[in-house]
């Protein structure tokens, strides 16, 4: 809203291609961040009312990962972050498509948010103990041990600014945990301050 007000009140900025491109770039990223915040809040409200139904299917995780990489690609590019996918080919889990897509989207968005300009984010999957393990790792700012213990607890609702002052609600990871557990899975987080974070979750493997 603020950036649009600047553009409307200073029409001459539109004639400055470089300045206009800069403002439009920030505006685009701000809108995407705001959309993601709203998306999480709506998902959380629906989940608390019991309006989100668990509808598991044979889910192609490789396809879901690709779709969500595309959604965060521009934000990663803006911060000159290398987004690396590890693994290829079809791999199936028995899970709810909407919930798992929301989990992957949140994990990728968080990784972009807390990774410095020029950083690296990896997303991949592997099979372990008859389950599919999906992971998102980064070499970003990391999380202190004290905050790590609060990350999945709604009572604390931990939220910090990203490396480019991106905002959040603290609900994203709480929502991820709830959705993974609804899909009979587990979620785990490893992090070190100023060294990076890896969040992984496991889902039942679908082989038939």
Coordinates of C-alpha atoms in Angstrom, one line a residue:
X1 CA 0.0 0.0 0.0
X2 CA 2.8 2.4 0.9
X3 CA 4.7 1.8 -2.3
X4 CA 1.6 2.3 -4.4
X5 CA 0.9 5.6 -2.6
X6 CA 4.5 6.7 -3.5
X7 CA 3.9 5.8 -7.1
X8 CA 0.6 7.6 -7.3
X9 CA 1.8 10.7 -5.5
X10 CA 5.1 10.9 -7.5
X11 CA 4.1 10.0 -11.1
X12 CA 7.5 11.3 -12.3
X13 CA 9.1 8.2 -10.7
X14 CA 7.4 6.1 -13.5
X15 CA 9.6 7.9 -16.0
X16 CA 12.7 6.8 -14.2
X17 CA 13.1 3.2 -15.5
X18 CA 15.7 2.2 -13.0
X19 CA 13.9 3.6 -10.0
X20 CA 10.5 2.3 -11.2
X21 CA 12.0 -1.2 -11.7
X22 CA 13.4 -1.1 -8.2
X23 CA 10.0 0.0 -6.6
X24 CA 8.0 -2.6 -8.7
X25 CA 10.5 -5.3 -7.6
X26 CA 10.0 -4.5 -3.9
X27 CA 6.3 -4.2 -4.4
X28 CA 6.0 -7.6 -6.1
X29 CA 7.9 -9.3 -3.3
X30 CA 6.0 -7.5 -0.6
X31 CA 2.7 -8.6 -2.2
X32 CA 3.9 -12.2 -2.3
X33 CA 4.9 -12.1 1.3
X34 CA 1.6 -10.6 2.3
X35 CA -0.3 -13.2 0.3
X36 CA 1.7 -16.0 2.1
X37 CA 0.9 -14.5 5.5
X38 CA -2.8 -14.3 4.7
X39 CA -2.7 -17.8 3.3
X40 CA -1.3 -19.2 6.6
X41 CA -3.8 -17.3 8.7
X42 CA -6.7 -18.6 6.6
X43 CA -5.3 -22.2 6.8
X44 CA -4.9 -21.8 10.5
X45 CA -8.4 -20.5 11.1
X46 CA -9.9 -23.3 8.9
X47 CA -7.9 -26.0 10.7
X48 CA -9.0 -24.7 14.1
X49 CA -12.7 -24.8 13.0
X50 CA -12.2 -28.3 11.5
X51 CA -13.0 -27.1 8.0
X52 CA -10.0 -28.7 6.4
X53 CA -10.8 -32.3 5.6
X54 CA -8.1 -35.0 5.4
X55 CA -8.2 -36.5 1.9
X56 CA -5.2 -38.7 1.4
X57 CA -4.3 -39.9 -2.1
X58 CA -1.4 -41.4 -3.9
X59 CA 0.6 -38.2 -4.1
X60 CA 3.5 -37.5 -6.5
X61 CA 5.9 -35.6 -4.2
X62 CA 8.3 -34.8 -7.0
X63 CA 5.5 -32.9 -8.8
X64 CA 4.4 -31.1 -5.6
X65 CA 8.0 -30.0 -4.9
X66 CA 8.4 -28.6 -8.5
X67 CA 5.2 -26.6 -8.2
X68 CA 6.3 -25.0 -5.0
X69 CA 9.8 -24.3 -6.2
X70 CA 8.2 -22.3 -9.0
X71 CA 6.2 -20.3 -6.5
X72 CA 9.3 -19.1 -4.5
X73 CA 11.7 -18.9 -7.4
X74 CA 11.3 -15.2 -8.0
X75 CA 11.8 -14.4 -4.3
X76 CA 15.0 -16.5 -4.3
X77 CA 16.2 -14.9 -7.5
X78 CA 15.6 -11.4 -6.0
X79 CA 18.0 -12.3 -3.1
X80 CA 20.4 -14.1 -5.5
X81 CA 19.9 -17.4 -3.7
X82 CA 20.8 -20.7 -5.3
X83 CA 17.8 -23.0 -5.1
X84 CA 19.0 -26.6 -5.6
X85 CA 16.7 -29.6 -6.0
X86 CA 18.1 -33.0 -5.0
X87 CA 16.4 -36.0 -6.4
X88 CA 14.4 -36.6 -9.5
X89 CA 11.7 -38.9 -10.9
X90 CA 8.4 -40.0 -9.4
X91 CA 8.2 -40.8 -5.8
X92 CA 4.8 -41.3 -4.1
X93 CA 3.5 -40.9 -0.6
X94 CA 0.0 -41.5 0.8
X95 CA -1.0 -38.0 1.9
X96 CA -3.3 -35.1 1.4
X97 CA -2.2 -33.0 -1.6
X98 CA -3.4 -29.6 -0.3
X99 CA -1.8 -30.0 3.2
X100 CA 1.5 -31.3 2.0
X101 CA 1.7 -28.6 -0.7
X102 CA 1.2 -26.0 2.1
X103 CA 3.9 -27.6 4.2
X104 CA 6.5 -27.5 1.4
X105 CA 5.5 -24.0 0.4
X106 CA 6.0 -22.8 4.0
X107 CA 9.3 -24.5 4.4
X108 CA 10.7 -23.1 1.2
X109 CA 9.3 -19.6 1.9
X110 CA 10.9 -19.7 5.4
X111 CA 14.2 -20.8 3.9
X112 CA 14.2 -17.9 1.4
X113 CA 13.2 -15.5 4.2
X114 CA 16.0 -16.4 6.5
X115 CA 18.8 -17.0 4.0
X116 CA 21.1 -14.1 3.2
X117 CA 21.6 -12.6 -0.2
X118 CA 23.8 -15.0 -2.3
X119 CA 23.0 -18.0 0.0
X120 CA 22.0 -21.6 -0.8
X121 CA 18.8 -23.5 -0.3
X122 CA 18.5 -27.3 -1.0
X123 CA 15.3 -29.3 -1.2
X124 CA 15.2 -33.0 -1.7
X125 CA 13.8 -36.3 -0.8
X126 CA 14.9 -39.9 0.0
X127 CA 13.4 -43.2 1.2
X128 CA 14.2 -44.2 4.8
X129 CA 12.6 -47.1 6.7
X130 CA 9.6 -47.4 4.4
X131 CA 8.9 -43.7 4.5
X132 CA 9.6 -40.7 2.3
X133 CA 11.8 -38.1 3.9
X134 CA 11.5 -34.6 2.4
X135 CA 14.0 -31.9 3.6
X136 CA 14.7 -28.2 3.1
X137 CA 18.1 -26.9 4.2
X138 CA 19.7 -23.5 4.0
X139 CA 22.9 -21.8 5.1
X140 CA 21.0 -18.8 6.6
X141 CA 20.8 -17.1 9.9
X142 CA 19.8 -20.2 11.9
X143 CA 17.9 -20.4 15.1
X144 CA 19.2 -20.2 18.7
X145 CA 18.7 -23.2 20.9
X146 CA 16.3 -21.3 23.1
X147 CA 14.0 -20.3 20.3
X148 CA 14.4 -23.8 18.7
X149 CA 12.5 -25.3 21.7
X150 CA 9.6 -22.8 21.1
X151 CA 9.3 -23.1 17.3
X152 CA 6.4 -25.5 17.1
X153 CA 4.5 -24.1 20.2
X154 CA 1.5 -21.9 19.6
X155 CA 1.8 -20.4 23.1
X156 CA 5.1 -18.7 22.1
X157 CA 4.3 -17.9 18.4
X158 CA 7.9 -17.1 17.7
X159 CA 8.4 -14.8 14.7
X160 CA 11.4 -12.8 13.5
X161 CA 12.2 -10.5 10.6
X162 CA 13.9 -12.1 7.6
X163 CA 17.3 -11.1 6.2
X164 CA 15.5 -8.6 3.9
X165 CA 13.1 -7.4 6.7
X166 CA 10.4 -9.9 5.6
X167 CA 7.7 -10.2 8.1
X168 CA 5.9 -13.3 9.4
X169 CA 3.2 -14.5 11.8
X170 CA 5.0 -17.4 13.5
X171 CA 2.1 -19.7 12.4
X172 CA 3.8 -21.2 9.4
X173 CA 5.8 -23.9 11.1
X174 CA 3.1 -24.6 13.6
X175 CA 0.8 -25.2 10.7
X176 CA 3.4 -27.5 9.1
X177 CA 3.6 -29.6 12.2
X178 CA -0.1 -29.9 12.4
X179 CA -0.5 -30.9 8.8
X180 CA 2.4 -33.4 8.8
X181 CA 1.0 -35.1 11.9
X182 CA -2.5 -35.3 10.3
X183 CA -0.9 -37.2 7.5
X184 CA 0.6 -39.7 9.9
X185 CA 4.1 -38.2 9.6
X186 CA 6.7 -36.6 11.7
X187 CA 8.6 -33.4 11.4
X188 CA 12.1 -32.5 12.7
X189 CA 14.2 -29.4 12.8
X190 CA 18.0 -28.9 13.2
X191 CA 19.6 -25.5 13.3
X192 CA 22.6 -23.6 14.5
X193 CA 22.8 -19.9 15.0
X194 CA 24.5 -18.2 12.0
X195 CA 25.1 -21.6 10.3
X196 CA 21.7 -22.6 8.8
X197 CA 18.7 -24.7 9.3
X198 CA 17.4 -28.0 8.0
X199 CA 13.7 -29.0 8.4
X200 CA 12.6 -32.5 7.4
X201 CA 9.4 -34.4 7.5
X202 CA 8.5 -38.0 6.8
X203 CA 5.4 -39.4 5.2
X204 CA 4.1 -43.0 4.7
X205 CA 5.5 -44.4 1.4
X206 CA 3.0 -45.4 -1.2
X207 CA 4.4 -48.2 -3.3
X208 CA 1.3 -49.6 -5.1

